Coordinates of C-alpha atoms and ligand atoms in Angstrom, one line a residue:
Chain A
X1 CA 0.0 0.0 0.0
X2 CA 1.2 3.4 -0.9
X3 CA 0.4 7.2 0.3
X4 CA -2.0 6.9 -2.8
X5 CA -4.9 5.2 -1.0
X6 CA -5.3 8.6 1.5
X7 CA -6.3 10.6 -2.2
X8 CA -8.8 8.4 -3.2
X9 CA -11.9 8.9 -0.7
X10 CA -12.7 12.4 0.0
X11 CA -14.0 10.6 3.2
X12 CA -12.0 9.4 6.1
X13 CA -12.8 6.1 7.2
X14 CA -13.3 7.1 10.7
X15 CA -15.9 10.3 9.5
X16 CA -18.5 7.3 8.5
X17 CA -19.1 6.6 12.2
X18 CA -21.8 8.8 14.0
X19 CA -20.0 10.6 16.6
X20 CA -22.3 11.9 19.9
X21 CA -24.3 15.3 18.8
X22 CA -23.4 14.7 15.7
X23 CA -26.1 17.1 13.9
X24 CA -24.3 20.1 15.3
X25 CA -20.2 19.2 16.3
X26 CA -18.7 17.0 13.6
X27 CA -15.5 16.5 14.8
X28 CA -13.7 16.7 17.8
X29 CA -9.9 16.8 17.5
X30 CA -6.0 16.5 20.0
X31 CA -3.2 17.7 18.8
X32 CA -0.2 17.2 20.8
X33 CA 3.2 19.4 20.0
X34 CA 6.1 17.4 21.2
X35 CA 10.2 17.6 20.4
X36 CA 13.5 15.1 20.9
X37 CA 15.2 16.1 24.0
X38 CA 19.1 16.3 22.0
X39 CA 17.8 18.1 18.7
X40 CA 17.4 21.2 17.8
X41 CA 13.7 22.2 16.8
X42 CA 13.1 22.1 12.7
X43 CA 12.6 25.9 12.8
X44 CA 16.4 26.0 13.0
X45 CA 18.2 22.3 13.1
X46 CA 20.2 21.6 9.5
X47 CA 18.1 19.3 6.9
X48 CA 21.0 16.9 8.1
X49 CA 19.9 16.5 11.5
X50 CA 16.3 16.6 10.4
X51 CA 16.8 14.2 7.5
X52 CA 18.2 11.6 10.5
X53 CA 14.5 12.3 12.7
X54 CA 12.3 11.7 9.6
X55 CA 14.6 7.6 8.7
X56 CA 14.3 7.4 12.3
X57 CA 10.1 7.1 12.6
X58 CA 10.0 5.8 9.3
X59 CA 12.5 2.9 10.9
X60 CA 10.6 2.3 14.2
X61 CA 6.9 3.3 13.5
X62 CA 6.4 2.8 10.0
X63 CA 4.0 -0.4 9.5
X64 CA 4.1 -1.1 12.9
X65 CA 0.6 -2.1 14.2
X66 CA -1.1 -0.1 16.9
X67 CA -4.3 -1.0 18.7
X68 CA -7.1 -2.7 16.4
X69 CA -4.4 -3.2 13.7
X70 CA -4.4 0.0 12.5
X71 CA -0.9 0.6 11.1
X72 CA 1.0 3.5 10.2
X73 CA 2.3 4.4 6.6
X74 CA 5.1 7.3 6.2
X75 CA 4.4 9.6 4.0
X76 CA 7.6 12.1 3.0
X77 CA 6.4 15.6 1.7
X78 CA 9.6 14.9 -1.1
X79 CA 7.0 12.7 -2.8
X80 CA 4.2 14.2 -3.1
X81 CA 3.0 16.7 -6.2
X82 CA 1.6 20.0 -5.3
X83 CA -2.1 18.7 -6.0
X84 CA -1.6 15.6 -3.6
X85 CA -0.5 17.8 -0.7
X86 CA -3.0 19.9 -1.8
X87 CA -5.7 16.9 -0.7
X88 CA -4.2 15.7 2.0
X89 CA -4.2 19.6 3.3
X90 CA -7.9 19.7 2.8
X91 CA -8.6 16.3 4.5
X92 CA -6.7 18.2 7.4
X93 CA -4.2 14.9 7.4
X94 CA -1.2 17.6 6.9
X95 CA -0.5 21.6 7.7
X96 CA 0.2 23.6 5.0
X97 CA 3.6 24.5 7.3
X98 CA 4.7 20.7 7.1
X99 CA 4.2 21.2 3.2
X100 CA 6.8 23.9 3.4
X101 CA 9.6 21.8 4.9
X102 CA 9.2 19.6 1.8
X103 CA 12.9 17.8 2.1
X104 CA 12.8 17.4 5.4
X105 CA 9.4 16.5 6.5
X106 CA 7.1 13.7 6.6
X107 CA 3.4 12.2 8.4
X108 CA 3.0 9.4 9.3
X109 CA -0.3 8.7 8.9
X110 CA -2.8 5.6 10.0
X111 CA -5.2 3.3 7.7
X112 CA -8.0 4.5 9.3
X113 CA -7.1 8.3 9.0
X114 CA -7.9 9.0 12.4
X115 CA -4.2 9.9 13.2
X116 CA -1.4 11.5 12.1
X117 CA 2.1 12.4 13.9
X118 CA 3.7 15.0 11.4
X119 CA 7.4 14.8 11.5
X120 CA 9.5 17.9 11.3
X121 CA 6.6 20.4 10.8
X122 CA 7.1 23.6 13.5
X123 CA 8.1 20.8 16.0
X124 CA 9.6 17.5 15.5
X125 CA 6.2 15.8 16.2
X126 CA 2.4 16.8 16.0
X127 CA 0.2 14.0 16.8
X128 CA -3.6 15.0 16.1
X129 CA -6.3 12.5 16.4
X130 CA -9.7 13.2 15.2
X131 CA -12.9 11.3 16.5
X132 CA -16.4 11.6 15.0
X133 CA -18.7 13.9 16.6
X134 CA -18.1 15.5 20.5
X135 CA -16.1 13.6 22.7
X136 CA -13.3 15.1 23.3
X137 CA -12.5 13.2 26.2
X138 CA -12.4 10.0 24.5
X139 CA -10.2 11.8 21.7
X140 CA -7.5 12.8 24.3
X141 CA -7.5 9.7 26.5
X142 CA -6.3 7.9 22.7
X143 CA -3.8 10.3 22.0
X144 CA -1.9 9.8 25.6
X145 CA -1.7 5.8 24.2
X146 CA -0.3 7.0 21.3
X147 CA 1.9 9.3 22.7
X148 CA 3.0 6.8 25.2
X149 CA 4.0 4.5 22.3
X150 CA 6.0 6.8 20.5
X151 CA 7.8 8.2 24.1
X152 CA 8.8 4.1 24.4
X153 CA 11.6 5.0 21.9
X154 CA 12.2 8.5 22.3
X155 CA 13.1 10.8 24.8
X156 CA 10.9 13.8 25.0
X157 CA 11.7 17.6 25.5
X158 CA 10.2 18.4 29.1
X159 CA 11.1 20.9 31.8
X160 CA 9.7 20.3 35.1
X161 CA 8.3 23.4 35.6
X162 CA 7.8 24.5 32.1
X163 CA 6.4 21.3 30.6
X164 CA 7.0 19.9 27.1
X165 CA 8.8 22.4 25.5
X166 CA 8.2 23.7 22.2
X167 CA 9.7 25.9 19.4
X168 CA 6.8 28.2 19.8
X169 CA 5.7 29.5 23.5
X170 CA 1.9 29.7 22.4
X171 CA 2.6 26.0 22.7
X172 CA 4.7 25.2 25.7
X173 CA 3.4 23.2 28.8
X174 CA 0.9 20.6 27.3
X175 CA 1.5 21.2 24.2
X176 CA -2.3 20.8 23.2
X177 CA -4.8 22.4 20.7
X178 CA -7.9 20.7 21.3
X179 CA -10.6 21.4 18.9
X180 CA -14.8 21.1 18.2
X181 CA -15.6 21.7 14.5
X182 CA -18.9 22.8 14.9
X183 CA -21.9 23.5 12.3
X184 CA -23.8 26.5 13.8
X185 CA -26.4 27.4 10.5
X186 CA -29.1 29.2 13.1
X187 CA -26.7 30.9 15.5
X188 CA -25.3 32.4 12.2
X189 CA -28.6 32.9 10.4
X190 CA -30.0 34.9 14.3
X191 CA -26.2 36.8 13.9
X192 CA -26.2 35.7 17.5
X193 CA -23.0 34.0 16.8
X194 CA -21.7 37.7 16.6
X195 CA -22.2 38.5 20.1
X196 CA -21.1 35.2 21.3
X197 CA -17.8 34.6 19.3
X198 CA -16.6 38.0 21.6
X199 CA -17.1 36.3 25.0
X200 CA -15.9 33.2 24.2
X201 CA -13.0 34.7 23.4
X202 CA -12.8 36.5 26.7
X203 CA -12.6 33.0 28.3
X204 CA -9.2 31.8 26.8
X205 CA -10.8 30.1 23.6
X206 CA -10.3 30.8 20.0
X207 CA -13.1 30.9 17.4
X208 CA -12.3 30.4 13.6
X209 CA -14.5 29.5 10.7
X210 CA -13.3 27.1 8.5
X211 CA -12.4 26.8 5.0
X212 CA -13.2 30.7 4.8
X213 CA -10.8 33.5 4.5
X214 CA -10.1 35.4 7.8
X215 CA -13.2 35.3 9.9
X216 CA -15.5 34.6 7.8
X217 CA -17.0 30.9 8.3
X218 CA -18.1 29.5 4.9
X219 CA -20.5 26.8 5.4
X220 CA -21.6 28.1 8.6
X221 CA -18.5 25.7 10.3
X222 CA -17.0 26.8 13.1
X223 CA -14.0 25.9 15.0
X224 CA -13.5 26.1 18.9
X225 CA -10.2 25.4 20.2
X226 CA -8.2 26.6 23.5
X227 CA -5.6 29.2 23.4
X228 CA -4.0 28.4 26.6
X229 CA -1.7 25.3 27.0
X230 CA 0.5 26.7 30.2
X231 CA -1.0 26.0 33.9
X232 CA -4.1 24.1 33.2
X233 CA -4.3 20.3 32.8
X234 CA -5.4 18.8 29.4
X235 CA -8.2 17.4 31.6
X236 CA -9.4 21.2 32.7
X237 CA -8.5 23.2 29.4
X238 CA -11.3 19.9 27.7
X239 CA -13.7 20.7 30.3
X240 CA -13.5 24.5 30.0
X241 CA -13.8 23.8 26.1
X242 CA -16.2 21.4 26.6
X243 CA -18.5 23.4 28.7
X244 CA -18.5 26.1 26.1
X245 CA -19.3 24.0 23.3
X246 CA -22.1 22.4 25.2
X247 CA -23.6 25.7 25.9
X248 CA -23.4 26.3 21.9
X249 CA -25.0 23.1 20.9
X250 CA -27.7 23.5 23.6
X251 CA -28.1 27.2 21.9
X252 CA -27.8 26.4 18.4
X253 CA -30.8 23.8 18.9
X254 CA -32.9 26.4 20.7
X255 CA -32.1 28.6 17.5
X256 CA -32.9 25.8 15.0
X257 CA -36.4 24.8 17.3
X258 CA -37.5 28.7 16.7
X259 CA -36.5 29.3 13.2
X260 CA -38.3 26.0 12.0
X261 CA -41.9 28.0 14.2
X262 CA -41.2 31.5 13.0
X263 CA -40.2 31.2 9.6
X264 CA -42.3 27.7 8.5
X265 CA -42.3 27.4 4.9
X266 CA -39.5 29.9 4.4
X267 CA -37.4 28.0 6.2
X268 CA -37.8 25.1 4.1
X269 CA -38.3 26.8 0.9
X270 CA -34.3 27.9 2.2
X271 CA -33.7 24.4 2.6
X272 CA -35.1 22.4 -0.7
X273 CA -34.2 25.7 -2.9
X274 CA -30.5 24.7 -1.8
X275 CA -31.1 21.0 -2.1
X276 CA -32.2 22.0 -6.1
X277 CA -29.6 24.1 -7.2
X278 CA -26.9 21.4 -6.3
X279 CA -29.0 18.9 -7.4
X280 CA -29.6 21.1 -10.8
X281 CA -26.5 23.6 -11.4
X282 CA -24.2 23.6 -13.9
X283 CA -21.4 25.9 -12.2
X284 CA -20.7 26.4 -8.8
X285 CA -18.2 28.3 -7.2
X286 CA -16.9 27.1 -3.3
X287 CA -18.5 29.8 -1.4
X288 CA -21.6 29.4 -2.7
X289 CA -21.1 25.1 -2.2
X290 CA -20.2 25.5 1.6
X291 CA -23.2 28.1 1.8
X292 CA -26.1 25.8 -0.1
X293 CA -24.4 22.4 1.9
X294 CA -24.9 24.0 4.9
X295 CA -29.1 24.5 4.2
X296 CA -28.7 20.8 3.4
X297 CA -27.3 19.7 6.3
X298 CA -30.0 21.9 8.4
X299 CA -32.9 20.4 6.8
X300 CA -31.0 16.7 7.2
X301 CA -30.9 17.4 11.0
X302 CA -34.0 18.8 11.2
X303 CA -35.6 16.2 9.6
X304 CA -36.7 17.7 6.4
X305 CA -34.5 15.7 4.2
X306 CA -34.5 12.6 4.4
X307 CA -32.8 10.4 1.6
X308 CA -29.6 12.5 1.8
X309 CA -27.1 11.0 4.4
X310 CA -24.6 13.4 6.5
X311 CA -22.1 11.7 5.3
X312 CA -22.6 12.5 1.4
X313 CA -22.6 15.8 2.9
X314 CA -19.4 15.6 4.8
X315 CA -17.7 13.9 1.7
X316 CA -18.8 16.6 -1.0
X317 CA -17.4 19.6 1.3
X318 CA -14.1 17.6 1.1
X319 CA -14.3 16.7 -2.6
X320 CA -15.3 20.1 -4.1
X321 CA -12.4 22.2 -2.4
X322 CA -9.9 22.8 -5.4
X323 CA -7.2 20.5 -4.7
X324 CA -9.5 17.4 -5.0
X325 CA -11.1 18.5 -7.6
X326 CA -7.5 18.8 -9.8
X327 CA -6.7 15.6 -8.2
X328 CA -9.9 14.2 -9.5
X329 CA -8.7 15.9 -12.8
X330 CA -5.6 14.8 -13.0
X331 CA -4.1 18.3 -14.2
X332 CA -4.6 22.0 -13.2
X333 CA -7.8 23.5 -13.7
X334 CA -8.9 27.2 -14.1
X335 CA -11.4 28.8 -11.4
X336 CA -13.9 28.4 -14.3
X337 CA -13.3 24.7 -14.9
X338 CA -13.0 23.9 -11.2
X339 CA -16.6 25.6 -10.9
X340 CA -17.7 23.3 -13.9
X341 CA -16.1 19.8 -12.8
X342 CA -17.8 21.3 -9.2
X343 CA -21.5 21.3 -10.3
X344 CA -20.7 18.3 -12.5
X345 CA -19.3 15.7 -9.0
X346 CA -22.0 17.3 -7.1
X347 CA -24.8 16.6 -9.5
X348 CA -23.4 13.0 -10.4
X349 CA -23.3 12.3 -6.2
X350 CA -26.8 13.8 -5.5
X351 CA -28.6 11.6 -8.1
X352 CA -26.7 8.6 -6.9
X353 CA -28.8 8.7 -3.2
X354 CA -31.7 10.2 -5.3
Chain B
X1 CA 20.1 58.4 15.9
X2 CA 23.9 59.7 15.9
X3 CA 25.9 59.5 18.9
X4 CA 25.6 61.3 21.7
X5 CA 29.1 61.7 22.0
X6 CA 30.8 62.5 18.5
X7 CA 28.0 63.4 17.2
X8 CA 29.0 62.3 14.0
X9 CA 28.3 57.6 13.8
X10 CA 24.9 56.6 14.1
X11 CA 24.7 55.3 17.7
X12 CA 24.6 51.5 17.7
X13 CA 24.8 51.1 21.6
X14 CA 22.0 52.3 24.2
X15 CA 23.5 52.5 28.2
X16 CA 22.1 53.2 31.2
X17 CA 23.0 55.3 33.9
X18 CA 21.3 55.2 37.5
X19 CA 22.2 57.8 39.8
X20 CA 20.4 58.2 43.2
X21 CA 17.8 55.7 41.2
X22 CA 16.9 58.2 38.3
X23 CA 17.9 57.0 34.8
X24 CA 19.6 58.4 32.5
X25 CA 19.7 56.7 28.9
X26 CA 22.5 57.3 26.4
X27 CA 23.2 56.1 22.8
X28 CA 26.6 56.0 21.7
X29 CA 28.4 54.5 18.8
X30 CA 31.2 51.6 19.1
X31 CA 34.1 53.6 19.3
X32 CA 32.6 56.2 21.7
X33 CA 31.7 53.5 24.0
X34 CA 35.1 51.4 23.7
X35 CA 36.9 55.1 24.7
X36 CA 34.5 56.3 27.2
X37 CA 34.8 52.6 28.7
X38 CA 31.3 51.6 28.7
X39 CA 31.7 48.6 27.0
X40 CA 31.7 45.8 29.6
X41 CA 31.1 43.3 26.7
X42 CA 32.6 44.5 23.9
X43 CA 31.5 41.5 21.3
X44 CA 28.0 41.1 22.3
X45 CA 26.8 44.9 22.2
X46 CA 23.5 45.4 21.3
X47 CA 20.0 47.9 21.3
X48 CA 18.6 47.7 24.9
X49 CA 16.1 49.5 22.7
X50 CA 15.7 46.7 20.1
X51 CA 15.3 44.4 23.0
X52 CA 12.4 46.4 24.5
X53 CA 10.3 47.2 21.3
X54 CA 10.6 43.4 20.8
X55 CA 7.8 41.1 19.8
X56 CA 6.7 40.5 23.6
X57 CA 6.7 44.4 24.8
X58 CA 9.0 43.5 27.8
X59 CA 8.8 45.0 30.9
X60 CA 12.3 46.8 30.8
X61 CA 12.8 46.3 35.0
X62 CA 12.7 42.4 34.6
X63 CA 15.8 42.5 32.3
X64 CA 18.0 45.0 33.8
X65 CA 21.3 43.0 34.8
X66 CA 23.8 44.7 37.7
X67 CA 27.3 45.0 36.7
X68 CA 29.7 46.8 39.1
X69 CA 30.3 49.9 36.3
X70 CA 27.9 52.8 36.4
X71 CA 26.8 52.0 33.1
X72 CA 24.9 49.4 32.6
X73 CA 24.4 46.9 29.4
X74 CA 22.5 44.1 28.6
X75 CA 24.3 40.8 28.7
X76 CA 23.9 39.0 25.4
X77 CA 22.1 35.3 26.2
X78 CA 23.0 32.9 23.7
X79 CA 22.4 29.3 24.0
X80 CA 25.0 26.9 24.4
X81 CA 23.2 24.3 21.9
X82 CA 21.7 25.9 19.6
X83 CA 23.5 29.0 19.4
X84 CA 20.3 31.2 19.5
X85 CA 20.3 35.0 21.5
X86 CA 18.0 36.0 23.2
X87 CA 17.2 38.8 20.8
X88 CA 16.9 36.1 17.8
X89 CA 14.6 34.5 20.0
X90 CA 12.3 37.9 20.6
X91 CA 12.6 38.5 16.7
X92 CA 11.6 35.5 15.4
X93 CA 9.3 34.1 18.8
X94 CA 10.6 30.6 18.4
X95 CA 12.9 28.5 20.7
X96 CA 16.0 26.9 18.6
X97 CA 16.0 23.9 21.5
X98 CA 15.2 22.1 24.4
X99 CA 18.4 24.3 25.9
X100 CA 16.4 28.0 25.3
X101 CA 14.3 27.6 27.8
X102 CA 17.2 27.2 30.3
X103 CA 19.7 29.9 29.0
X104 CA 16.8 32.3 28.9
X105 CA 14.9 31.2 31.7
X106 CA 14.6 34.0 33.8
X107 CA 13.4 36.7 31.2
X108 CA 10.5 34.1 29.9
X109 CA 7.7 34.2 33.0
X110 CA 6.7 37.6 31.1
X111 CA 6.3 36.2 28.0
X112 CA 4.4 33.1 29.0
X113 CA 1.9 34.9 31.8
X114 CA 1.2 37.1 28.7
X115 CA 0.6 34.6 26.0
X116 CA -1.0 32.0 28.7
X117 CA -2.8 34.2 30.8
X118 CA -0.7 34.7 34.1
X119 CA 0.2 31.2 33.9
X120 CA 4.1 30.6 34.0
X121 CA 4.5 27.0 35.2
X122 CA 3.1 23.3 34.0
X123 CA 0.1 21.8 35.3
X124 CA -0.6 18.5 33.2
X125 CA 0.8 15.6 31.9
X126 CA 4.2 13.9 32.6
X127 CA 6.6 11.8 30.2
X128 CA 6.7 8.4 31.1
X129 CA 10.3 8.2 31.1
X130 CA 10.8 11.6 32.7
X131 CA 8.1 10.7 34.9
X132 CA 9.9 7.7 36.5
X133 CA 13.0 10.3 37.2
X134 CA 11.0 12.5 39.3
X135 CA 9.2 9.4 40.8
X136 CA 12.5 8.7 42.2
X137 CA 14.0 12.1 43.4
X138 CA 11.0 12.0 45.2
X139 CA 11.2 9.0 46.5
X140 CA 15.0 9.9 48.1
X141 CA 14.2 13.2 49.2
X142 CA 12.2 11.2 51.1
X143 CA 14.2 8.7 52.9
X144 CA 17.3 11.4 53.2
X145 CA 14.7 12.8 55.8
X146 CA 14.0 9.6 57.1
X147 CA 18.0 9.2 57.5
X148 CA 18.7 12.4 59.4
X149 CA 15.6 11.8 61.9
X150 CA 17.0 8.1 62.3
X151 CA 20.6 9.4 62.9
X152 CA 19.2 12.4 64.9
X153 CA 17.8 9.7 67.4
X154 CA 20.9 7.5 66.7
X155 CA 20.1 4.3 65.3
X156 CA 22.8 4.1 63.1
X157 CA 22.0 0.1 62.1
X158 CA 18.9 1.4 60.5
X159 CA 20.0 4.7 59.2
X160 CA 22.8 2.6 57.2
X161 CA 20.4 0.3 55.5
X162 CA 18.6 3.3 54.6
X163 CA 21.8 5.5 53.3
X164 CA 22.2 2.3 51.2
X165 CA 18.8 2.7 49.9
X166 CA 19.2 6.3 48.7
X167 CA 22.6 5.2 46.8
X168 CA 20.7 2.3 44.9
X169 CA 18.1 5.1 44.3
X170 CA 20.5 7.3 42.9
X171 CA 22.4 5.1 40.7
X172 CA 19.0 4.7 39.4
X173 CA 18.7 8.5 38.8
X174 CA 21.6 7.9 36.9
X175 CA 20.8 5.3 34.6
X176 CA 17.9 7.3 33.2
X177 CA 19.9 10.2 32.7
X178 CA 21.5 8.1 29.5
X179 CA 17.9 7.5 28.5
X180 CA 17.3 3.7 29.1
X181 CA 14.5 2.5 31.1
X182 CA 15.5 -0.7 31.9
Ligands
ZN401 ZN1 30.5 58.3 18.8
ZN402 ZN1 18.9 26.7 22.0

């Protein structure tokens, strides 16, 4: 098996599972920044030194099974084209930094897709784990096994007082980002999410739509992740986020319950109007994809829809994003042909659950 | 800026004066300094300016280092490993190694309580390996009490078992230092 068979699906294997309150948090995701005790961090070490890190975990971890057989495959950044990193960017398997350090960086990365340890991106390892739906806890409570693993061979950088240390301070200590990725269509559609993006900010989290440019969220997806990684246990800064993205799911129900009474019919007429232009259109740009998926995935949860699966869903945000769609291509496209082939993969998947 | 002494080179150096605990700043070029005998580290000179305007904003009092001349500059940091200053480090906000945090331990509680809050010190998880270590220095800090209570009250049989103890423990210490777990 080669790096090949991560390009394929536009779906992870792990996404097909239905995670707990799955109709509003999709995903909940660990990352853990660790570095070698006796090297110097990527930012600065010579490709040398890095080079001997990357043969390393391809030596001791490549193809070594982990629990349920999952195995990992190594995947160096020298091998792939710019359209394959491109995909694996987009199915958030990579960072666009590790892309950067092309000669000296690697992933490797599991069957399933649910892990990868990045080697040699801003640190010499990020492990991020991702786990359908909201349960963080479960997430984290994997990600100390793997970390565990990979420490049998290793000898981490950690200070007593100052914790794992890390080539950035906005990591050290923990060295975790834990993340929701959450679909908030009526907290956006009230522009309540405007008042509450402010104050959850004010308690040490960080609030970032996805797949948009700046702040803007395209697709309504939001994602909610700590700030703080010094002084608080990765048990408190999950509850803390937790708590936060509990009181968002309860308020983005609340929001959903009274749009469906007050706007009736319009509400729908949003939804099925959506559901017909990607069923119908010939050209579609990604803004406007991420925008119409959205009113799909509303009228899914709320019951309107009902022979579209999430997961068709899930997969076509992942396959219309440009990189996929050269992939699926084979060659580079133009804006114009990308918004073409778009319309075109959407149509053809719509019709097949039709 | 030209220097405040010639009047004429752009001042590269920034001193400090404190007299009866009101400062006095002064930029002066190289050769100024070198004559005037400023320089107490003539290789490593640097903007105490540059320093302060830095990514991080720091507090000037937490870096001011006492030297026995009236004028005061800022001691260079560089790391022994990686090579890395401290003013690399404030310019580019990245650690070059493990090492940083040590050589430039006592300016980074600013940083960190800004980017984390207040918070300076870890609260969370421990490496395995690491975690055995401090398992252990625990576990003799420990019986060297026991020791000087047992020899306090003179049973010597006992406290030599136990000062046997703490060497076993400690030669343990050791081992891990090399990074085996056996
Ligand atoms: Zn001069
Ligand atoms: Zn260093």
């Amino acid at each position: 098996m080669t790096y090949e068979q991560f390009m394929d699906k536009a779906t992870s294997p792990w996404m097909l599972k239905n995670g707990p309150d799955h109709d509003i948090v999709l995903s909940s995701r660990i990352r853990l920044a660790r570095n070698l005790a006796d090297k110097r961090f990527p930012t600065v070490a010579p490709s040398e030194e890095l080079e001997e890190i990357m043969e390393f975990f391809q030596r001791e971890y490549e193809h070594t099974p982990y629990h349920d057989n999952e195995t990992f495959h190594f995947v160096p950044m020298s091998q792939l084209s710019s359209i394959e990193k491109r995909v694996l960017i987009e199915k958030h398997l990579i960072s666009p930094l590790l892309t950067k350090n092309k000669e000296t960086a690697a992933s490797l990365i599991s069957t399933n897709e649910q892990v990868s340890i990045m080697i040699n991106e801003e640190d010499h390892l990020r492990i991020q784990l991702y786990d359908p739906g909201f349960q963080l806890e479960k997430s984290l409570k994997k990600t100390f096994e793997i970390d565990d693993w990979i420490e049998e061979k290793v000898n981490y950088a950690f200070d007593e007082s100052r914790g794992y240390l890390t080539s950035c301070p906005t990591n050290v200590g923990t060295g975790m980002r834990a993340s929701v990725m959450m679909h908030l269509p009526a907290l956006v559609l009230t522009k309540q999410i405007n008042r509450m993006i402010p104050a959850i900010n004010h308690l040490g989290l960080v609030v970032r739509g996805i797949y948009g440019e700046g702040s803007e969220a395209l697709g309504n997806l939001f994602q909610i992740s700590n700030q703080i990684t010094l002084g608080k246990s990765e048990e408190n800064i999950i509850r803390d986020l937790e708590g936060v993205a509990q009181q968002l799911i309860e308020h983005e129900r609340l929001q959903r319950g009274r749009l469906l009474e007050n706007l009736g019919t319009r509400l729908e007429d949003r939804i099925f109007r959506s559901l017909g232009l990607l069923t119908y259109s010939r050209i579609m740009n990604t803004k406007e994809v991420a925008g119409r998926l959205s009113n799909v995935r509303l009228g899914v949860d709320l019951g309107l829809i009902k022979n579209v699966p999430r997961n068709v869903l899930t997969e076509l945000t992942v396959l219309t994003q440009p990189g996929f769609l050269q992939y699926h291509a084979q060659k580079t496209l133009t804006p114009t042909e990308r918004d073409i082939l778009r319309a075109s993969i959407i149509r053809e998947k719509l019709h097949e659950v039709e | 800026m030209n220097c405040q002494k010639c009047q004429v080179r752009p001042a590269t150096l920034h001193f400090k004066q404190v007299v009866n605990g009101k400062q006095t700043d002064l930029h002066v070029c190289e050769v100024c300094a070198k004559e005037n005998g400023y320089m107490t580290y003539p290789e490593e000179g640097f903007s105490l300016h540059d320093l302060l305007t830095g990514l991080f904003n720091l507090d000037s009092s937490k870096i001011d280092n006492i030297h026995e001349s009236p004028f005061q500059q800022v001691k260079e940091l560089k790391c022994p490993t990686c090579k890395m200053t401290f003013s690399q480090f404030k310019h580019t906000g990245k650690f070059g190694c493990a090492q940083c945090y040590h050589t430039f331990s006592d300016h980074l509680d600013p940083i960190f309580s800004r980017v984390h809050s207040g918070n300076t010190r870890h609260l969370g998880k421990i490496p395995k390996r690491k975690g055995g270590k401090l398992h252990l220095k625990k576990q003799i800090a420990d019986y060297r009490k026991r020791l000087n209570t047992l020899i306090e009250n003179e049973a010597f049989e006992e406290a030599a078992v136990v000062r046997d103890e703490i060497k076993e423990l400690e030669s343990k210490v050791k081992e891990k230092k090399d990074g085996d777990e056996a």
